[in-house]
Amino acid sequence: MRTVRRRSRATGPAAVLAALLGLLMVFGLSAPASAAGLNDAADSMKKVQVYVDPAMNGRFSKEQADKLAAKLKDADKPIFIAVLPASDAYPTKNLFGDLRTKVGIVGVYGIWRGDQFQANSDAKALGKAATDRIAGAAFRSNPKDINATLTEFVDGAAAQTKGEGPQHSTSIAWILVPVLLVVLLGAGVFLLFRRARKRKEERVRAELAQLRTVVDEDITAFGEELDRLDFDPRAPGADDAQRADYSSALDSYDLAKRTMDEAKKPEDVRPVTEALEQGRFALATLAARREGRPLPERRVPCFFDPRHGPSTTDVQWAPPGGAPRSVPACADDAARLSAGQDPAVRTVETEHGHQPYWNAGPAYSPWAGGYFGGGVLPGLLVGTMLGSMLSTPGYAYAGDHGGGGYDYNDGADAGEYSGADFNAADFGNDFGSDSGGFGGSDFGGDFGGGSDFGSFGD
């Protein structure tokens, strides 16, 4: 059974409205003869937010479903409810994730299945801990009472859920009036969006071109190191370990070239410098094996210029006007600093001339992130231009999201359509599992936790 939902705010003629509501009753509330599984549930929930499988009509009536739909309409929140039988049409494995994918709207999802009730949510709509507690309290307070449980859950969740409910117009007048405005303004809006998109694309191309010059220099420098390397893997003195190091260096060089050739946006540069870092460490290991020295510790590259290879020690250094901090340095730069000299710093071309890479702007975040990784770089760059950008709220650093520079995927907010683009961890647990229940055994003992505080139901 499906229920009427969303949203009539027009002031059209009563006869037209009544006719439309009648059609909605015919097409929106009529129940199919048998369960159709998640596809049918999702199609209904995208329109009316409440879905009741026909097999559950005896336990959750049409009148109760209508009242719940009206409550959700008044709340105007992206909360979705499904009442389902415990049948193969709704397997417990990935039930939440599959339903969330098919509905495609950022929100809160509550599922009553058989004699169990459970809820999950997108973090942008409502935090998981809050969702668990509201659902758990509603279920425990109303044993096996579907209507009371769902009503209490909707009341509690609506007070905290962010965003608005899905927009569904039911009035011809409400549709026709905006159409004229859309026609008049559509061209202007389209031009604005196209201009914004064009600016974004131009920025991405400019940043990639800026990075390409620097990365090509890095690749060339590494290739020259390989050319100067006096090593023949077929020589009598070469062993398997040395050949493996040499092969790893060659593979890293080829990977870096190929990845840079295929780069389409700034964050694509990060795996290039990761490959170069791996290749230079392989060369350092090969040199140690050939000279009979202890193998080098796996360390990040020299902070002052990653082309110097892996760092060998940490030194105290401060950018101009900044506070001292410990940074990794190669042996040559460590010696220069010890002698009171300046290190050999990597500079890049900017609109203000050549500058150290850390003062060249945010475009260099993915380049530096590939060399130094997400956990190291922000601390090293405190007090520099790039460090200031990395600490700005809303700035997505390459080490945090696997990308670089700006966050080019803003994502959907609560109540907006996101399709399958959502955090699978929010919906990844199977229905009825301990990890997908409401609290689990670690839910602090103050509220009667322990082994009885897992998923609900028999």
Coordinates of C-alpha atoms in Angstrom, one line a residue:
M1 CA 0.0 0.0 0.0
R2 CA 1.3 3.4 -0.8
T3 CA 0.3 6.7 0.8
V4 CA -0.3 10.2 -0.4
R5 CA 2.5 12.6 0.2
R6 CA 3.9 16.0 -0.8
R7 CA 3.2 19.0 -1.1
S8 CA 0.2 21.1 -2.0
R9 CA 0.8 24.8 -1.3
A10 CA -1.2 26.3 -4.1
T11 CA -4.4 28.2 -4.0
G12 CA -6.0 26.7 -7.1
P13 CA -9.7 26.1 -7.6
A14 CA -11.1 23.5 -5.2
A15 CA -12.5 21.4 -8.0
V16 CA -9.2 21.1 -9.7
L17 CA -7.4 20.3 -6.5
A18 CA -10.0 17.7 -5.6
A19 CA -9.7 16.1 -9.0
L20 CA -5.9 15.9 -8.7
L21 CA -6.1 14.5 -5.2
G22 CA -8.5 11.9 -6.5
L23 CA -6.0 10.9 -9.2
L24 CA -3.3 10.7 -6.6
M25 CA -5.5 8.5 -4.5
V26 CA -5.9 6.2 -7.5
F27 CA -2.3 6.1 -8.6
G28 CA -0.5 6.7 -5.4
L29 CA -2.5 4.8 -2.8
S30 CA -3.6 1.7 -4.6
A31 CA -1.7 -1.3 -3.4
P32 CA -0.2 -3.9 -5.7
A33 CA -1.5 -7.4 -5.4
S34 CA 1.8 -8.7 -4.1
A35 CA 5.2 -7.6 -2.9
A36 CA 7.4 -6.2 -5.6
G37 CA 10.6 -5.8 -3.5
L38 CA 12.9 -2.8 -3.2
N39 CA 12.2 -1.3 -6.6
D40 CA 8.5 -0.9 -5.8
A41 CA 9.3 0.4 -2.3
A42 CA 11.9 2.9 -3.6
D43 CA 9.6 4.2 -6.4
S44 CA 6.9 4.9 -3.8
M45 CA 9.2 6.4 -1.2
K46 CA 10.6 8.9 -3.7
K47 CA 7.0 10.2 -4.1
V48 CA 5.3 9.7 -0.8
Q49 CA 8.0 9.0 1.8
V50 CA 6.0 6.2 3.4
Y51 CA 5.8 2.7 1.8
V52 CA 3.8 -0.2 3.2
D53 CA 4.2 -3.6 1.6
P54 CA 0.7 -5.2 1.0
A55 CA 1.7 -8.1 3.2
M56 CA 1.9 -5.7 6.1
N57 CA -1.6 -4.1 5.7
G58 CA -3.0 -6.2 8.5
R59 CA -0.5 -4.8 10.9
F60 CA -0.2 -1.2 9.7
S61 CA -3.4 0.0 8.1
K62 CA -4.0 2.5 5.3
E63 CA -5.4 5.0 7.8
Q64 CA -2.3 4.8 10.0
A65 CA 0.0 5.1 6.9
D66 CA -2.0 8.2 5.8
K67 CA -1.6 9.8 9.2
L68 CA 2.1 9.1 9.2
A69 CA 2.4 10.5 5.6
A70 CA 0.6 13.7 6.7
K71 CA 2.9 14.0 9.7
L72 CA 5.9 13.8 7.4
K73 CA 4.4 16.4 5.1
D74 CA 3.9 18.8 7.9
A75 CA 7.4 18.2 9.2
D76 CA 8.9 18.8 5.7
K77 CA 11.9 16.7 6.5
P78 CA 13.8 14.1 4.4
I79 CA 12.6 11.2 6.5
F80 CA 11.6 7.9 4.7
I81 CA 9.7 5.0 6.2
A82 CA 9.3 1.5 4.9
V83 CA 7.1 -1.2 6.5
L84 CA 8.1 -4.6 5.1
P85 CA 7.5 -8.2 5.8
A86 CA 10.4 -10.5 6.8
S87 CA 10.5 -12.1 3.4
D88 CA 13.0 -12.9 0.6
A89 CA 11.7 -9.9 -1.3
Y90 CA 13.6 -7.8 1.3
P91 CA 16.9 -9.6 2.2
T92 CA 18.6 -8.3 5.3
K93 CA 22.0 -8.1 3.6
N94 CA 22.6 -4.6 2.3
L95 CA 18.9 -3.7 2.8
F96 CA 19.6 -0.1 3.9
G97 CA 22.4 0.5 1.4
D98 CA 20.3 -0.8 -1.5
L99 CA 17.2 1.1 -0.5
R100 CA 19.2 4.3 0.0
T101 CA 20.7 3.9 -3.5
K102 CA 17.4 3.4 -5.2
V103 CA 15.6 6.3 -3.4
G104 CA 18.7 8.5 -3.9
I105 CA 17.8 11.3 -1.5
V106 CA 20.0 12.5 1.3
G107 CA 18.0 11.8 4.5
V108 CA 16.9 9.5 7.3
Y109 CA 15.7 6.0 6.5
G110 CA 13.6 3.9 8.9
I111 CA 12.7 0.3 8.1
W112 CA 10.3 -1.9 10.0
R113 CA 10.9 -5.5 8.8
G114 CA 8.8 -8.3 10.3
D115 CA 9.2 -7.6 14.0
Q116 CA 12.3 -5.5 13.8
F117 CA 12.9 -1.8 13.4
Q118 CA 16.1 -0.1 12.5
A119 CA 17.1 3.3 11.1
N120 CA 20.2 4.7 9.3
S121 CA 20.9 8.2 8.0
D122 CA 23.2 10.3 5.8
A123 CA 25.5 12.2 8.1
K124 CA 24.4 15.5 6.4
A125 CA 20.8 14.8 7.5
L126 CA 21.2 13.4 11.0
G127 CA 24.2 11.9 12.9
K128 CA 24.2 8.1 13.2
A129 CA 24.4 8.1 17.0
A130 CA 21.3 10.3 17.2
T131 CA 19.5 8.2 14.7
D132 CA 20.3 5.0 16.6
R133 CA 19.1 6.5 19.9
I134 CA 15.8 7.9 18.6
A135 CA 15.0 4.7 16.8
G136 CA 16.0 2.6 19.8
A137 CA 13.9 4.6 22.3
A138 CA 10.9 4.5 20.0
F139 CA 11.1 0.7 19.5
R140 CA 11.7 -0.2 23.2
S141 CA 8.9 2.1 24.3
N142 CA 6.3 0.5 22.0
P143 CA 6.9 -3.3 21.8
K144 CA 5.7 -4.7 18.4
D145 CA 3.4 -1.7 17.9
I146 CA 4.4 -0.5 14.4
N147 CA 2.2 2.6 14.4
A148 CA 3.4 3.9 17.8
T149 CA 7.0 3.1 17.1
L150 CA 7.1 4.9 13.7
T151 CA 5.1 7.9 15.0
E152 CA 7.5 8.4 17.9
F153 CA 10.5 7.9 15.6
V154 CA 9.3 10.5 13.1
D155 CA 8.5 13.0 15.8
G156 CA 11.9 12.6 17.4
A157 CA 13.9 12.5 14.1
A158 CA 12.0 15.5 12.5
A159 CA 13.1 17.7 15.4
Q160 CA 16.8 17.1 14.6
T161 CA 16.9 16.2 10.9
K162 CA 18.4 18.9 8.5
G163 CA 17.1 19.7 5.1
E164 CA 13.6 19.8 3.6
G165 CA 11.4 17.0 2.4
P166 CA 11.2 16.0 -1.3
Q167 CA 9.3 18.6 -3.4
H168 CA 6.2 17.2 -5.1
S169 CA 3.5 19.5 -6.4
T170 CA -0.1 18.4 -6.6
S171 CA -1.8 21.5 -8.1
I172 CA -2.0 22.6 -11.7
A173 CA -2.0 26.2 -10.6
W174 CA 1.2 25.6 -8.6
I175 CA 2.8 24.1 -11.7
L176 CA 1.6 26.7 -14.3
V177 CA 2.5 29.8 -12.4
P178 CA 6.2 29.0 -12.1
V179 CA 6.4 27.8 -15.7
L180 CA 6.2 31.3 -17.0
L181 CA 8.9 32.4 -14.7
V182 CA 11.0 29.5 -15.6
V183 CA 10.6 30.3 -19.3
L184 CA 11.6 33.9 -18.7
L185 CA 14.5 33.3 -16.4
G186 CA 15.6 29.9 -17.8
A187 CA 18.0 31.4 -20.3
G188 CA 19.6 33.7 -17.8
V189 CA 20.0 30.9 -15.2
F190 CA 21.5 28.6 -17.9
L191 CA 24.0 31.2 -18.9
L192 CA 25.0 31.8 -15.2
F193 CA 25.5 28.1 -14.6
R194 CA 27.4 27.7 -17.9
R195 CA 29.6 30.7 -17.0
A196 CA 30.3 29.3 -13.5
R197 CA 31.1 25.9 -14.9
K198 CA 33.3 27.4 -17.6
R199 CA 35.2 29.4 -14.9
K200 CA 35.7 26.2 -12.9
E201 CA 36.9 24.3 -15.9
E202 CA 39.3 27.1 -16.8
R203 CA 40.6 27.1 -13.2
V204 CA 41.2 23.4 -13.2
R205 CA 43.0 23.5 -16.6
A206 CA 45.2 26.4 -15.4
E207 CA 46.1 24.6 -12.2
L208 CA 46.9 21.4 -14.0
A209 CA 49.0 23.2 -16.5
Q210 CA 50.9 24.9 -13.7
L211 CA 51.5 21.5 -12.0
R212 CA 52.4 19.8 -15.3
T213 CA 55.5 21.9 -15.7
V214 CA 56.7 21.1 -12.2
V215 CA 55.9 17.4 -12.4
D216 CA 57.5 17.0 -15.8
E217 CA 60.7 18.5 -14.3
D218 CA 60.5 15.9 -11.5
I219 CA 60.0 13.1 -13.9
T220 CA 62.9 14.3 -16.0
A221 CA 65.1 14.6 -13.0
F222 CA 64.3 11.0 -11.9
G223 CA 64.9 9.7 -15.4
E224 CA 68.3 11.3 -15.5
E225 CA 69.1 9.6 -12.2
L226 CA 68.2 6.3 -13.8
D227 CA 70.4 7.1 -16.8
R228 CA 73.4 7.9 -14.5
L229 CA 72.9 4.8 -12.5
D230 CA 75.9 2.4 -13.1
F231 CA 74.0 -0.8 -12.6
D232 CA 73.6 -3.8 -14.9
P233 CA 71.1 -6.3 -13.6
R234 CA 72.8 -9.0 -15.7
A235 CA 76.2 -8.4 -14.1
P236 CA 77.7 -11.3 -12.0
G237 CA 77.6 -9.2 -8.8
A238 CA 73.9 -8.4 -9.0
D239 CA 71.6 -10.4 -6.8
D240 CA 67.8 -10.8 -6.9
A241 CA 67.2 -8.2 -4.2
Q242 CA 69.2 -5.6 -6.2
R243 CA 67.4 -6.5 -9.4
A244 CA 64.0 -6.1 -7.6
D245 CA 65.0 -2.6 -6.4
Y246 CA 66.1 -1.7 -9.9
S247 CA 62.9 -3.0 -11.4
S248 CA 60.8 -1.2 -8.8
A249 CA 62.6 2.1 -9.7
L250 CA 61.9 1.6 -13.5
D251 CA 58.3 0.6 -12.9
S252 CA 57.8 3.8 -10.8
Y253 CA 59.3 5.9 -13.6
D254 CA 57.0 4.4 -16.2
L255 CA 54.0 4.7 -13.9
A256 CA 54.7 8.4 -13.2
K257 CA 55.0 9.2 -16.9
R258 CA 51.9 7.3 -17.9
T259 CA 49.8 8.7 -15.0
M260 CA 50.9 12.3 -15.8
D261 CA 50.0 11.8 -19.5
E262 CA 46.5 10.7 -18.4
A263 CA 46.0 13.5 -15.8
K264 CA 42.7 15.5 -16.3
K265 CA 42.6 17.5 -13.1
P266 CA 45.0 18.7 -10.4
E267 CA 44.3 15.8 -7.9
D268 CA 45.4 13.4 -10.6
V269 CA 49.0 14.6 -9.9
R270 CA 49.1 13.0 -6.5
P271 CA 49.7 9.4 -7.7
V272 CA 52.4 10.7 -10.0
T273 CA 54.5 12.1 -7.1
E274 CA 53.7 9.1 -5.0
A275 CA 55.3 6.9 -7.8
L276 CA 58.3 9.2 -7.9
E277 CA 58.7 9.0 -4.1
Q278 CA 58.5 5.2 -4.3
G279 CA 61.1 5.1 -7.2
R280 CA 63.6 7.2 -5.3
F281 CA 63.4 5.1 -2.2
A282 CA 64.0 2.0 -4.4
L283 CA 67.2 3.7 -5.7
A284 CA 68.3 4.5 -2.2
T285 CA 67.7 0.9 -1.2
L286 CA 69.6 -0.4 -4.2
A287 CA 72.6 1.9 -3.4
A288 CA 72.7 0.6 0.2
R289 CA 72.7 -3.0 -1.0
R290 CA 75.5 -2.4 -3.5
E291 CA 77.6 -0.6 -1.0
G292 CA 77.0 -3.1 1.8
R293 CA 75.4 -0.5 4.1
P294 CA 72.3 -1.1 6.3
L295 CA 69.1 -0.6 4.3
P296 CA 67.7 2.9 4.7
E297 CA 64.7 3.6 6.9
R298 CA 61.5 4.4 4.9
R299 CA 61.2 8.1 5.4
V300 CA 59.4 10.9 3.5
P301 CA 61.4 12.8 0.9
C302 CA 63.6 15.9 1.7
F303 CA 61.2 18.6 2.6
F304 CA 63.2 21.3 0.9
D305 CA 63.2 19.5 -2.5
P306 CA 61.7 16.1 -2.9
R307 CA 64.0 15.5 -5.9
H308 CA 66.8 15.1 -3.3
G309 CA 65.4 11.7 -2.4
P310 CA 64.4 10.2 0.9
S311 CA 65.3 12.3 4.0
T312 CA 67.9 11.0 6.4
T313 CA 67.2 13.1 9.5
D314 CA 64.9 15.8 11.0
V315 CA 66.2 19.3 11.4
Q316 CA 64.9 22.5 12.9
W317 CA 63.8 25.1 10.3
A318 CA 61.5 28.1 10.2
P319 CA 60.0 29.8 7.2
P320 CA 60.5 33.6 7.0
G321 CA 58.4 35.1 9.8
G322 CA 57.3 31.7 11.0
A323 CA 57.9 29.6 14.0
P324 CA 60.6 26.8 14.0
R325 CA 59.4 23.3 13.4
S326 CA 61.1 19.9 12.7
V327 CA 61.2 19.0 9.1
P328 CA 62.7 16.0 7.2
A329 CA 65.9 16.8 5.3
C330 CA 68.4 15.0 3.1
A331 CA 72.0 14.7 4.3
D332 CA 73.2 17.6 2.1
D333 CA 70.5 20.1 3.3
A334 CA 71.1 19.0 6.9
A335 CA 74.8 19.8 6.5
R336 CA 74.0 23.2 5.0
L337 CA 71.7 24.1 7.8
S338 CA 74.3 22.9 10.4
A339 CA 76.8 25.2 8.7
G340 CA 74.5 28.2 8.9
Q341 CA 73.7 28.1 5.2
D342 CA 70.3 28.0 3.4
P343 CA 69.0 24.7 2.2
A344 CA 68.6 24.0 -1.5
V345 CA 64.9 24.8 -1.8
R346 CA 62.7 23.8 -4.7
T347 CA 61.2 26.9 -6.3
V348 CA 58.5 27.1 -8.9
E349 CA 57.3 29.7 -11.3
T350 CA 54.5 32.0 -10.1
E351 CA 52.9 35.3 -11.1
H352 CA 55.3 36.9 -8.6
G353 CA 58.4 35.1 -10.0
H354 CA 60.1 32.0 -8.6
Q355 CA 58.9 31.1 -5.1
P356 CA 59.4 28.1 -2.8
Y357 CA 56.7 25.6 -3.6
W358 CA 55.1 26.2 -0.2
N359 CA 54.5 29.8 -1.1
A360 CA 53.2 29.1 -4.6
G361 CA 49.5 28.6 -3.8
P362 CA 46.9 25.9 -3.3
A363 CA 47.4 24.2 -6.7
Y364 CA 50.5 22.5 -5.3
S365 CA 48.6 20.6 -2.6
P366 CA 48.3 17.4 -4.6
W367 CA 51.9 17.6 -5.8
A368 CA 53.2 18.0 -2.2
G369 CA 50.6 15.5 -0.9
G370 CA 51.9 12.7 -3.1
Y371 CA 55.4 13.2 -1.7
F372 CA 54.6 13.7 2.0
G373 CA 51.2 12.1 2.7
G374 CA 48.2 13.5 4.5
G375 CA 49.5 13.2 8.1
V376 CA 52.8 15.0 7.7
L377 CA 52.3 17.9 5.3
P378 CA 49.9 20.3 7.2
G379 CA 52.3 20.4 10.2
L380 CA 55.3 21.0 8.1
L381 CA 53.7 23.9 6.2
V382 CA 52.3 25.9 9.2
G383 CA 53.0 29.5 8.6
T384 CA 53.3 29.2 4.8
M385 CA 50.8 30.1 2.1
L386 CA 50.1 26.5 1.3
G387 CA 49.8 25.7 4.9
S388 CA 47.3 28.5 5.4
M389 CA 45.2 27.1 2.6
L390 CA 45.3 23.6 4.0
S391 CA 44.0 24.9 7.4
T392 CA 41.1 26.9 5.9
P393 CA 37.7 25.4 6.7
G394 CA 36.1 23.8 3.7
Y395 CA 39.4 23.3 1.9
A396 CA 39.9 19.7 0.8
Y397 CA 43.5 18.6 1.2
A398 CA 44.7 15.8 -1.0
G399 CA 45.7 13.6 2.0
D400 CA 42.2 13.9 3.4
H401 CA 40.1 12.8 0.5
G402 CA 42.5 11.2 -2.0
G403 CA 42.2 14.3 -4.2
G404 CA 43.9 17.6 -4.1
G405 CA 43.5 21.3 -4.3
Y406 CA 39.9 22.3 -4.0
D407 CA 37.0 19.9 -3.3
Y408 CA 35.6 19.7 -6.8
N409 CA 32.7 17.5 -5.7
D410 CA 30.6 19.5 -3.2
G411 CA 28.1 16.7 -2.8
A412 CA 24.3 17.0 -2.0
D413 CA 22.9 18.4 1.2
A414 CA 20.1 16.9 3.2
G415 CA 16.9 16.6 1.2
E416 CA 18.7 16.8 -2.1
Y417 CA 19.1 14.1 -4.7
S418 CA 22.4 12.4 -4.6
G419 CA 21.6 9.1 -6.3
A420 CA 24.2 6.5 -5.5
D421 CA 26.8 9.1 -4.5
F422 CA 26.7 8.8 -0.7
N423 CA 28.9 7.5 2.1
A424 CA 28.4 3.7 2.0
A425 CA 29.6 3.5 5.6
D426 CA 26.4 5.3 6.8
F427 CA 24.3 2.5 5.3
G428 CA 26.7 -0.4 5.0
N429 CA 25.6 -2.7 7.8
D430 CA 23.2 -5.5 7.2
F431 CA 19.7 -5.1 8.7
G432 CA 19.5 -6.7 12.1
S433 CA 23.3 -7.0 12.6
D434 CA 24.9 -6.0 15.9
S435 CA 26.9 -3.3 14.1
G436 CA 23.8 -2.0 12.5
G437 CA 21.7 -1.9 15.6
F438 CA 21.2 0.8 18.1
G439 CA 24.3 1.1 20.2
G440 CA 25.8 -2.4 20.5
S441 CA 27.6 -3.6 23.6
D442 CA 29.9 -0.6 23.7
F443 CA 27.1 2.0 24.1
G444 CA 28.2 3.1 27.5
G445 CA 26.6 1.4 30.4
D446 CA 24.7 4.4 31.7
F447 CA 21.5 3.6 29.8
G448 CA 21.2 -0.1 30.2
G449 CA 23.7 -1.1 27.5
G450 CA 25.4 -4.4 27.4
S451 CA 24.6 -7.4 25.3
D452 CA 20.8 -6.6 25.2
F453 CA 21.3 -3.2 23.6
G454 CA 22.0 -4.4 20.0
S455 CA 19.5 -4.7 17.2
F456 CA 15.9 -4.7 18.1
G457 CA 13.3 -7.4 17.5
D458 CA 12.9 -11.1 18.1

